[in-house]
mmCIF file of C-alpha atoms and ligand atoms in Angstrom:
data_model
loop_
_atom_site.group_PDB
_atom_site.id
_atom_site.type_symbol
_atom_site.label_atom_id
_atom_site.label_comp_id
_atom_site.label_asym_id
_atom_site.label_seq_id
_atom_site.Cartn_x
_atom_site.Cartn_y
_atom_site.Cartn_z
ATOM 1 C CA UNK S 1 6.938 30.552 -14.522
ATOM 2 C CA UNK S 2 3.139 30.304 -14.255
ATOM 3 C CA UNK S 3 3.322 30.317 -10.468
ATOM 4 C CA UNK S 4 -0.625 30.755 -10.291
ATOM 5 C CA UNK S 5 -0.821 27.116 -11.300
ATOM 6 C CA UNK S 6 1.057 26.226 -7.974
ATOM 7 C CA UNK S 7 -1.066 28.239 -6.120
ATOM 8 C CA UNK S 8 -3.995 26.790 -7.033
ATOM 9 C CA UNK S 9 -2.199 23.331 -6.495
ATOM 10 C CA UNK S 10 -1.445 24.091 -3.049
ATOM 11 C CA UNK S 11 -4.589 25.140 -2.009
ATOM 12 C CA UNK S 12 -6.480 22.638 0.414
ATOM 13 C CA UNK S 13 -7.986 20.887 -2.073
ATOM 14 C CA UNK S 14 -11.814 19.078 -1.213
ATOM 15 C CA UNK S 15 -11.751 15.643 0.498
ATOM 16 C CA UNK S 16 -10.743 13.055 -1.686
ATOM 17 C CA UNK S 17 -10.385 14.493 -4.916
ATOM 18 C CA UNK S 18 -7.804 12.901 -6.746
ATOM 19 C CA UNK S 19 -3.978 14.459 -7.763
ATOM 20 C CA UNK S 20 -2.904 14.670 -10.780
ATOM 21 C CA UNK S 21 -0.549 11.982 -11.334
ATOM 22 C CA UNK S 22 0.710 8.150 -9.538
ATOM 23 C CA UNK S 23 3.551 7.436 -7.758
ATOM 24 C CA UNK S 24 3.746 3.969 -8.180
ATOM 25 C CA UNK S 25 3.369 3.654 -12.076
ATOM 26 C CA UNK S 26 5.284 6.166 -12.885
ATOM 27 C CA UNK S 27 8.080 5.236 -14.916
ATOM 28 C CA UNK S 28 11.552 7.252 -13.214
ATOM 29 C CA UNK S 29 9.749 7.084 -9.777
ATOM 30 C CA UNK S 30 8.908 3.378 -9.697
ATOM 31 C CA UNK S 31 12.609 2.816 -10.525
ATOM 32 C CA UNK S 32 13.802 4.852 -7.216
ATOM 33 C CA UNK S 33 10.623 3.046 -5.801
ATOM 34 C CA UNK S 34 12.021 -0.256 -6.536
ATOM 35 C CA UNK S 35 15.322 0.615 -5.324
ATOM 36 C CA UNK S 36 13.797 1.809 -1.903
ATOM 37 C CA UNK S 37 11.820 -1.884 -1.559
ATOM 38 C CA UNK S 38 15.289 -3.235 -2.204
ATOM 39 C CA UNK S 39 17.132 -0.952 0.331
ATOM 40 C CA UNK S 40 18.083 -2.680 3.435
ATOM 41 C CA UNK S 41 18.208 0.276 5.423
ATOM 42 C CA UNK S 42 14.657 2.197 4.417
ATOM 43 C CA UNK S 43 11.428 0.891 5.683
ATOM 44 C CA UNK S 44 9.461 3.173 3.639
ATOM 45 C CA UNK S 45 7.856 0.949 0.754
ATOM 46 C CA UNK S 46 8.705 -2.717 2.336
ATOM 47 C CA UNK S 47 9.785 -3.650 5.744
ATOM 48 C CA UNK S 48 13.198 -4.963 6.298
ATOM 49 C CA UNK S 49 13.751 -8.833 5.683
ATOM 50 C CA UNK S 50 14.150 -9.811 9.504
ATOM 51 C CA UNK S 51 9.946 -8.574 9.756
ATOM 52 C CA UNK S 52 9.117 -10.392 6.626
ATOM 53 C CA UNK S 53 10.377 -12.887 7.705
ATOM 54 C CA UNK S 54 8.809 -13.015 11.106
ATOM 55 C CA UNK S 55 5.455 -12.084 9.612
ATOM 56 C CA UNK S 56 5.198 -14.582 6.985
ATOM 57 C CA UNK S 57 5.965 -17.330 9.816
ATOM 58 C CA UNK S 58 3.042 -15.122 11.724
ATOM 59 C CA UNK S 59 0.561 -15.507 8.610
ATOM 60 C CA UNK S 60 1.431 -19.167 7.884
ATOM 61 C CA UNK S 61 0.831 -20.076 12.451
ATOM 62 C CA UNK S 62 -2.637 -18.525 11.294
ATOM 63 C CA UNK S 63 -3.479 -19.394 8.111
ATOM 64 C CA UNK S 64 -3.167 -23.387 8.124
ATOM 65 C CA UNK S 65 -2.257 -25.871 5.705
ATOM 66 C CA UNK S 66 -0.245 -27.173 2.419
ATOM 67 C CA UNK S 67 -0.116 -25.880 -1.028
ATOM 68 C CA UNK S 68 -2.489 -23.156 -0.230
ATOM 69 C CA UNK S 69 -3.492 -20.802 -2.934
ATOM 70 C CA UNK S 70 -2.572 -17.574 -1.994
ATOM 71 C CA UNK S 71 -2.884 -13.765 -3.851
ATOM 72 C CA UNK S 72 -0.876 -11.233 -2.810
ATOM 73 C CA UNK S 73 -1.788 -7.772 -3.807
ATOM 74 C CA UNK S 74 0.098 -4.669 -4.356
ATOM 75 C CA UNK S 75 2.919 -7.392 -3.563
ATOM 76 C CA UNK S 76 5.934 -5.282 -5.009
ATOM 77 C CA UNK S 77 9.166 -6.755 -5.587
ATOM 78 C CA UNK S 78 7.764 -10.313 -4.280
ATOM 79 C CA UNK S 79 9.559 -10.301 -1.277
ATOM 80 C CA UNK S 80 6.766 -12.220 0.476
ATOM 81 C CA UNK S 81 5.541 -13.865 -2.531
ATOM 82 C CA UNK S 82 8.731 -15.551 -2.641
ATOM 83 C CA UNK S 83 9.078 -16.645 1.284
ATOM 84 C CA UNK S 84 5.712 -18.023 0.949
ATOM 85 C CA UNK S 85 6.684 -20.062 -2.451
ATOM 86 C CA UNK S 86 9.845 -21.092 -0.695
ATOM 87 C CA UNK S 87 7.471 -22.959 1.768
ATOM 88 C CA UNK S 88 5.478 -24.825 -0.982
ATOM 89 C CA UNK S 89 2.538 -22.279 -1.315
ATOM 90 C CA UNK S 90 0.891 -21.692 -4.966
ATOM 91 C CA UNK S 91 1.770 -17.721 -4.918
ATOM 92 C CA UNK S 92 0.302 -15.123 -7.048
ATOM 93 C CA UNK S 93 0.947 -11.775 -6.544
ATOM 94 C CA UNK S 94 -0.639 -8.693 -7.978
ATOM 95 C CA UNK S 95 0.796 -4.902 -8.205
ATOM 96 C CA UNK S 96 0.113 -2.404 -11.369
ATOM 97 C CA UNK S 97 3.778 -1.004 -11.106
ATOM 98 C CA UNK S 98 5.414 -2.851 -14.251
ATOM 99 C CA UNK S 99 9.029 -2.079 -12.787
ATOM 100 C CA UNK S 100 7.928 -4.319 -9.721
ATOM 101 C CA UNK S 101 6.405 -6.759 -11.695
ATOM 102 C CA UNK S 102 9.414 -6.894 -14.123
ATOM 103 C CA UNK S 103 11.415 -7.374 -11.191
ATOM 104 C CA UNK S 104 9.635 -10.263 -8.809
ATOM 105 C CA UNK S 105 9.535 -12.176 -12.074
ATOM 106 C CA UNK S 106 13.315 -12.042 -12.432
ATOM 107 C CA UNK S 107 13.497 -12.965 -9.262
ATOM 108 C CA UNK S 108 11.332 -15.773 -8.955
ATOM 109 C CA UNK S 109 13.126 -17.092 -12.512
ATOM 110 C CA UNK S 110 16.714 -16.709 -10.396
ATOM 111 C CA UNK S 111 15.203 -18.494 -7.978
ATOM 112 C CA UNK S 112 13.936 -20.902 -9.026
ATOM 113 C CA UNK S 113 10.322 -20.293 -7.739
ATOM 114 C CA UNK S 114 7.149 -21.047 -9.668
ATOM 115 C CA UNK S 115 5.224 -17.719 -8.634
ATOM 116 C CA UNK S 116 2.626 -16.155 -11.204
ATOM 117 C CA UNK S 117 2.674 -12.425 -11.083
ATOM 118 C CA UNK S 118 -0.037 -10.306 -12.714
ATOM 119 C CA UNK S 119 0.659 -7.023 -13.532
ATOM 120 C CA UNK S 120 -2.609 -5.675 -12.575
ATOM 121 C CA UNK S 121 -4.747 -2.738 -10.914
ATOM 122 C CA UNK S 122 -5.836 -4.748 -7.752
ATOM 123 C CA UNK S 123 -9.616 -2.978 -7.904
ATOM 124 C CA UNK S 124 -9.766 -4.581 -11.189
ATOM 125 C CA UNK S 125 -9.541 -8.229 -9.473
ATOM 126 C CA UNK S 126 -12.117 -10.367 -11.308
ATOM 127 C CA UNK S 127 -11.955 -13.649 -9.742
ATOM 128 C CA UNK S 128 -14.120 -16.482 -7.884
ATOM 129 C CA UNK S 129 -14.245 -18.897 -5.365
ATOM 130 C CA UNK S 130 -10.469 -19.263 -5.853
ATOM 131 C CA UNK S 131 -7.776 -18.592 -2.955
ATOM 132 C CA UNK S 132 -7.062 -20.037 0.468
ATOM 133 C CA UNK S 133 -5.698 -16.522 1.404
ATOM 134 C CA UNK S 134 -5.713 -13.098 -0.116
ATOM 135 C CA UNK S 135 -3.162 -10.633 1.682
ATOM 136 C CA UNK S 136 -2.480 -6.838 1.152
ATOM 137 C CA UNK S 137 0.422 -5.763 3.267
ATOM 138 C CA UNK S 138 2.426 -2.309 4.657
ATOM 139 C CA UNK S 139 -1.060 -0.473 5.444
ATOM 140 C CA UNK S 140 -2.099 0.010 2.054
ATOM 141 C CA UNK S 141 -5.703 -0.680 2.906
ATOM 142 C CA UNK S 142 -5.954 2.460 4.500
ATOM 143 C CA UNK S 143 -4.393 4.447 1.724
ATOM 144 C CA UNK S 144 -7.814 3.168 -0.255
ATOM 145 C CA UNK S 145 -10.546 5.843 -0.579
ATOM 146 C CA UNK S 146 -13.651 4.901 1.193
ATOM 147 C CA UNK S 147 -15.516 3.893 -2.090
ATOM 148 C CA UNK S 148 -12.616 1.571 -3.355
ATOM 149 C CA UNK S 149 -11.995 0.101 -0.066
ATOM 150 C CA UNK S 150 -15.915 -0.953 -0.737
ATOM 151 C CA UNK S 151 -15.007 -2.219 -4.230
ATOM 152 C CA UNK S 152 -12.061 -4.231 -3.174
ATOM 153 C CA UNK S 153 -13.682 -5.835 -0.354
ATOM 154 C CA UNK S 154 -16.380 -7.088 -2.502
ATOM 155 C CA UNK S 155 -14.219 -8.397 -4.429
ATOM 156 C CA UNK S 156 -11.739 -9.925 -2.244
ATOM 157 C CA UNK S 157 -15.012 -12.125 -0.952
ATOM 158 C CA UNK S 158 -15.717 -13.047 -4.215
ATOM 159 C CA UNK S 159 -12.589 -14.086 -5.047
ATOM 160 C CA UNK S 160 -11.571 -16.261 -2.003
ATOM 161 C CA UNK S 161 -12.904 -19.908 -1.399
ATOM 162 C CA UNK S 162 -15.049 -19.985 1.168
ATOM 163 C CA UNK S 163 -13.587 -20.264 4.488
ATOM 164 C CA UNK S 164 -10.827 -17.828 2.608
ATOM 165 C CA UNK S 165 -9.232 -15.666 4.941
ATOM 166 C CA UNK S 166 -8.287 -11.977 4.290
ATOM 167 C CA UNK S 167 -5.156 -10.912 5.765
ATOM 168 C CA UNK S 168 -3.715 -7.383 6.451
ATOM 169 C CA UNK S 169 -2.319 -4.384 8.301
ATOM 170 C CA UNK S 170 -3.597 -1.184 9.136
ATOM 171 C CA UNK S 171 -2.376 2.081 11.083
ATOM 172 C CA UNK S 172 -4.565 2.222 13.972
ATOM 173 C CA UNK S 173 -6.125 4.688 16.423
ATOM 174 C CA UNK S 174 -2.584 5.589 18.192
ATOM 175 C CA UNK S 175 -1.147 6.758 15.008
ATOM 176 C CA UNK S 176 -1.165 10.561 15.181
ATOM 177 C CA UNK S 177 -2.867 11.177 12.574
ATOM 178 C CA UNK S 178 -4.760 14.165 13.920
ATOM 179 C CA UNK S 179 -0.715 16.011 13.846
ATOM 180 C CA UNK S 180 -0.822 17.156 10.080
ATOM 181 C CA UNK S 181 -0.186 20.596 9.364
ATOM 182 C CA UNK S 182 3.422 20.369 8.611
ATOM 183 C CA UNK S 183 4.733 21.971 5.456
ATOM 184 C CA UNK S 184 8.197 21.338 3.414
ATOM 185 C CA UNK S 185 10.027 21.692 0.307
ATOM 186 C CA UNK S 186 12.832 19.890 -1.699
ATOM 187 C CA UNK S 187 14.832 21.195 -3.913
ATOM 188 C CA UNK S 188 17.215 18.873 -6.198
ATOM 189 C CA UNK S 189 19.053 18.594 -9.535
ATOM 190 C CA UNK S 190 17.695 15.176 -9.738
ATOM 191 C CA UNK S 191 15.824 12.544 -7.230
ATOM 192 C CA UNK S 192 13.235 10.869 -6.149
ATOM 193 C CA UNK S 193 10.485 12.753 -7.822
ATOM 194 C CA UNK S 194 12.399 13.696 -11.159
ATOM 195 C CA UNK S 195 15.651 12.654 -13.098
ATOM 196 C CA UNK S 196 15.559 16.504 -13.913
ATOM 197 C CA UNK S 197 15.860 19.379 -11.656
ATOM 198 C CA UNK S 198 12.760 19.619 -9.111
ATOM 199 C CA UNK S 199 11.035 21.497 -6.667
ATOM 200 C CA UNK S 200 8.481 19.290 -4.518
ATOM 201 C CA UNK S 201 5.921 20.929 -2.208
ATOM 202 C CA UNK S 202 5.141 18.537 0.619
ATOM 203 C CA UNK S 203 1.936 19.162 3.117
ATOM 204 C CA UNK S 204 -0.444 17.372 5.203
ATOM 205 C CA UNK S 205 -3.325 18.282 5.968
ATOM 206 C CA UNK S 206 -6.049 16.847 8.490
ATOM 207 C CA UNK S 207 -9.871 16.370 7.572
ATOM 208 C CA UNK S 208 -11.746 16.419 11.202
ATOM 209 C CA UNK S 209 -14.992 14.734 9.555
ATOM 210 C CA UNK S 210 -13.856 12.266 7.604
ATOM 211 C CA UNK S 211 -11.060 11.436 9.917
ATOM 212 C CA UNK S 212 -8.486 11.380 7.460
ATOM 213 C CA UNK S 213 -5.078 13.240 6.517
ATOM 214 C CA UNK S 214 -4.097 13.914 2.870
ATOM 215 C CA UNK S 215 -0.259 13.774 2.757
ATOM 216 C CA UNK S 216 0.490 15.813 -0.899
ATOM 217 C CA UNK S 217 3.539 16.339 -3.023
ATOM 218 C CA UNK S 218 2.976 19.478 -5.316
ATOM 219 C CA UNK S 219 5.740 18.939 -8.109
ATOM 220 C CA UNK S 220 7.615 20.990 -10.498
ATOM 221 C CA UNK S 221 10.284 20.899 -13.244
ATOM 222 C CA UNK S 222 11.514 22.408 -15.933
ATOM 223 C CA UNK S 223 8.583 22.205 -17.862
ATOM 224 C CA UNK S 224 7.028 24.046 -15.756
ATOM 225 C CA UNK S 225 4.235 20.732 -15.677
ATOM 226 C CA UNK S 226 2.831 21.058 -11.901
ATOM 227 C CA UNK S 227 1.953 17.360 -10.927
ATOM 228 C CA UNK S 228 0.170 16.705 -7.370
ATOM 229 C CA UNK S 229 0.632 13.460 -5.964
ATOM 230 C CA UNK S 230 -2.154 12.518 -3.060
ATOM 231 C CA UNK S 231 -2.187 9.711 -0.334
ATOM 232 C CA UNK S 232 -5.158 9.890 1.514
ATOM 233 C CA UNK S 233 -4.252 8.217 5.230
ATOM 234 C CA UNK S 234 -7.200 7.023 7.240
ATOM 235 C CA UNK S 235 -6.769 4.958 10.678
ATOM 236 C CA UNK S 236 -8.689 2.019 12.293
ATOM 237 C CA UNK S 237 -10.476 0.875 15.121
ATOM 238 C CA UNK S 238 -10.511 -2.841 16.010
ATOM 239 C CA UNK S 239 -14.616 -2.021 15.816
ATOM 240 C CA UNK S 240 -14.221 0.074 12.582
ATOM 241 C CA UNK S 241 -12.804 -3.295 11.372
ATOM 242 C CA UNK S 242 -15.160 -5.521 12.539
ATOM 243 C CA UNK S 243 -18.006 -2.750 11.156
ATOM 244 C CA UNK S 244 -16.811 -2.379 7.904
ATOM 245 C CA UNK S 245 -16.020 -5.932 7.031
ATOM 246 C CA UNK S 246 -19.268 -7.537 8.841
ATOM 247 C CA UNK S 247 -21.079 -5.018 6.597
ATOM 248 C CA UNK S 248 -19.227 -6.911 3.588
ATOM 249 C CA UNK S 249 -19.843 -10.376 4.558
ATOM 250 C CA UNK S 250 -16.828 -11.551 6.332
ATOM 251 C CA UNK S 251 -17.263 -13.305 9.751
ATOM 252 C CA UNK S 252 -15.103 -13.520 12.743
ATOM 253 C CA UNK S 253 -12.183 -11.008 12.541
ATOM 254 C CA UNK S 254 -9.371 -11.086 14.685
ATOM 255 C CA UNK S 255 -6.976 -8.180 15.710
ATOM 256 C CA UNK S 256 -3.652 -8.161 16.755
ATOM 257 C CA UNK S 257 -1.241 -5.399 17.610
ATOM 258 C CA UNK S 258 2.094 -5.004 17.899
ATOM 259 C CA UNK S 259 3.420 -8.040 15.719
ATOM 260 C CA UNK S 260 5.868 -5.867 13.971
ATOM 261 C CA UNK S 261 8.824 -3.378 15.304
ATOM 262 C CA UNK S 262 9.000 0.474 15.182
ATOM 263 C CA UNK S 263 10.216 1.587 11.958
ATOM 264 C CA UNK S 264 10.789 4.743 9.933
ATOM 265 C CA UNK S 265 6.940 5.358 8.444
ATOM 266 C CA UNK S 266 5.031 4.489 12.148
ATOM 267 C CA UNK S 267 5.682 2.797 15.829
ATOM 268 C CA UNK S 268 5.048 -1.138 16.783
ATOM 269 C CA UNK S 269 2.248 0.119 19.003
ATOM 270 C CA UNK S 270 0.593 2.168 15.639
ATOM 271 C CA UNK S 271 0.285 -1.031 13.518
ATOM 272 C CA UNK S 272 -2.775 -3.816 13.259
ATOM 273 C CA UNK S 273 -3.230 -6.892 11.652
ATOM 274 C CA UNK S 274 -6.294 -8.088 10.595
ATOM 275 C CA UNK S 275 -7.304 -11.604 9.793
ATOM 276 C CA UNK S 276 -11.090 -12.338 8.674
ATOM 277 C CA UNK S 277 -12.752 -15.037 6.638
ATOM 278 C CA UNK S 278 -15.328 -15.616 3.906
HETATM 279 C C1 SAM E 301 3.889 0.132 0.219
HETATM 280 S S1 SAM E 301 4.127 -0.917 -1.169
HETATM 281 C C2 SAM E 301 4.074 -2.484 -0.369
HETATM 282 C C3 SAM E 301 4.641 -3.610 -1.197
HETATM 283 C C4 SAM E 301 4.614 -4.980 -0.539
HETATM 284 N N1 SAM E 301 3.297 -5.345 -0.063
HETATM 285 C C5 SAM E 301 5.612 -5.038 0.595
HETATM 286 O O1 SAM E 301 5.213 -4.834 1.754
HETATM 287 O O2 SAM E 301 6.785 -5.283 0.299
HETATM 288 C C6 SAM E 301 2.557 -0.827 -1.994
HETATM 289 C C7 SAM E 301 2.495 -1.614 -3.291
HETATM 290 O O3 SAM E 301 1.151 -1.631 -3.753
HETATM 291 C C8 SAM E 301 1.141 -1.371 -5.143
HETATM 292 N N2 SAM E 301 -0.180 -0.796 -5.443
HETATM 293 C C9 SAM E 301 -0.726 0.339 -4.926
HETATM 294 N N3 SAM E 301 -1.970 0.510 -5.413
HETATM 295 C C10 SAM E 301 -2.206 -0.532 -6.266
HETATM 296 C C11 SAM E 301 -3.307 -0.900 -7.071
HETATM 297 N N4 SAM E 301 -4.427 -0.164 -7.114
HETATM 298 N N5 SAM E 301 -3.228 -2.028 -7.790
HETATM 299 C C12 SAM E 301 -2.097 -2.793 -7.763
HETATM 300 N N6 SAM E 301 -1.008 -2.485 -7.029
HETATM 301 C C13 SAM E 301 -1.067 -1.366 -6.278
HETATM 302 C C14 SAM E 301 2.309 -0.443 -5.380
HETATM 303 O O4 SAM E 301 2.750 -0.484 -6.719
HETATM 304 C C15 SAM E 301 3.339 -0.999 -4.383
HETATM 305 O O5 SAM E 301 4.124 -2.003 -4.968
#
């Protein structure tokens, strides 16, 4: 066992540099992925049915009209895509995880609903002048680095008509964020990370200048391949939002807190929503 390669994987590694693999394309994980979207019971990749629910009446109280175009990205399974269809709503939604994609389609064929889904990097969104809405939801805008949150924006704007609004969620400042340090291991014949035997290194660690906490999973199996999986969490102000979308060209943004319940990732009181326009 080379065990200096997992050394040097589990050494804090400079701000923002990227790991060496994805979670969400990769083939075994985005099948345990999908299954955790699907779950009932686990709020870690999608929230439970009664808050989709209750935030798709939310988005549709604030985001007026009939047969709006609407782009959902990084939209999973579909399980707002779908809602959102079901109330006459021309739905497309966008995620690069093929399982997902594979999936929502399925689903939408099952049901019935006439939902386009693109399979699909969302920083690789080259459209104009073209939805009503564009929504990213579960706090994946914050999981952005700072240079492809710049991208996307961009080119969200672009791609909404104007008047468009932007719609999602963000951890905000009462999330501790500042609380990393914690350290664990797994150890399994087969799960989440691997259909193989595995030992996952799990750490977070806290950046005081850039304000953000890494959250990596150092991997190993039997191959002795050592793959490091990085989420880079950064929190938000209601001014850090207004800042950094003014700065892009979107007017009048609106904050709300507390829309959603506690669940297993973060509290009710940790989570905004955040609805601007072109
Ligand atoms: C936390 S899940 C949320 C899924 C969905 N919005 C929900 O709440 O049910 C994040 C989703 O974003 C997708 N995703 C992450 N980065 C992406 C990217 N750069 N382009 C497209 N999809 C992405 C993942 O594949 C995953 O389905």
């Amino acid at each position: 066992m080379e065990l200096h390669k997992i050394i040097e994987s589990t050494k804090r590694p400079a701000v923002y540099s990227k790991g060496t693999a994805q979670m969400w394309v990769d083939e075994y994980i985005s099948d345990r992925l999908l299954e955790v979207h699907l779950n009932p019971d686990i709020e870690l990749a999608s929230r439970k049915e009664t808050t989709i629910t209750e935030t798709v009446d939310w988005i549709l109280e604030k985001v007026v009209g009939d047969g709006l175009e609407i782009l959902d990205l990084g939209c999973g399974p579909g399980l707002y895509a779908e809602k959102l269809a079901g109330k006459g709503h021309k739905v497309t939604g966008m995620d690069f995880s093929a399982n997902s994609i594979r999936y929502a389609r399925e689903s939408a064929d099952r049901k019935k609903l006439n939902i386009s889904y693109l399979q699909q990097n969302y920083l690789e969104l080259e459209e104009e002048n073209r939805y009503d809405l564009i929504m990213m939801i579960f706090t994946d805008f914050g999981v952005l680095l700072p240079e492809e949150r710049e991208r996307l924006l961009a080119k969200i704007h672009r791609a909404l008509k104007p008047g468009g609004k932007f719609l999602f969620d963000v951890l905000n400042e009462n999330f501790p964020i500042k609380e990393a340090g914690s350290k664990g291991w797994e150890s399994a014949e087969k799960g989440f990370w691997r259909g193989e035997p595995y030992l996952a290194l799990t750490e977070s660690i806290y950046y005081e200048e850039q304000q953000v906490t890494l959250s990596q999973h150092v991997v190993i199996d039997e191959s002795e391949e050592v793959d490091v999986y990085r989420f880079w969490i950064h929190t938000f102000s209601q001014a850090d939002l207004e800042g950094l979308l003014s700065s892009r060209n979107f007017r009048a943004t609106e904050c709300y807190d507390r829309l959603i319940p506690s669940c297993d990732m973060y509290r009710s009181e940790d989570v905004t929503f955040c609805i601007t326009i072109k």
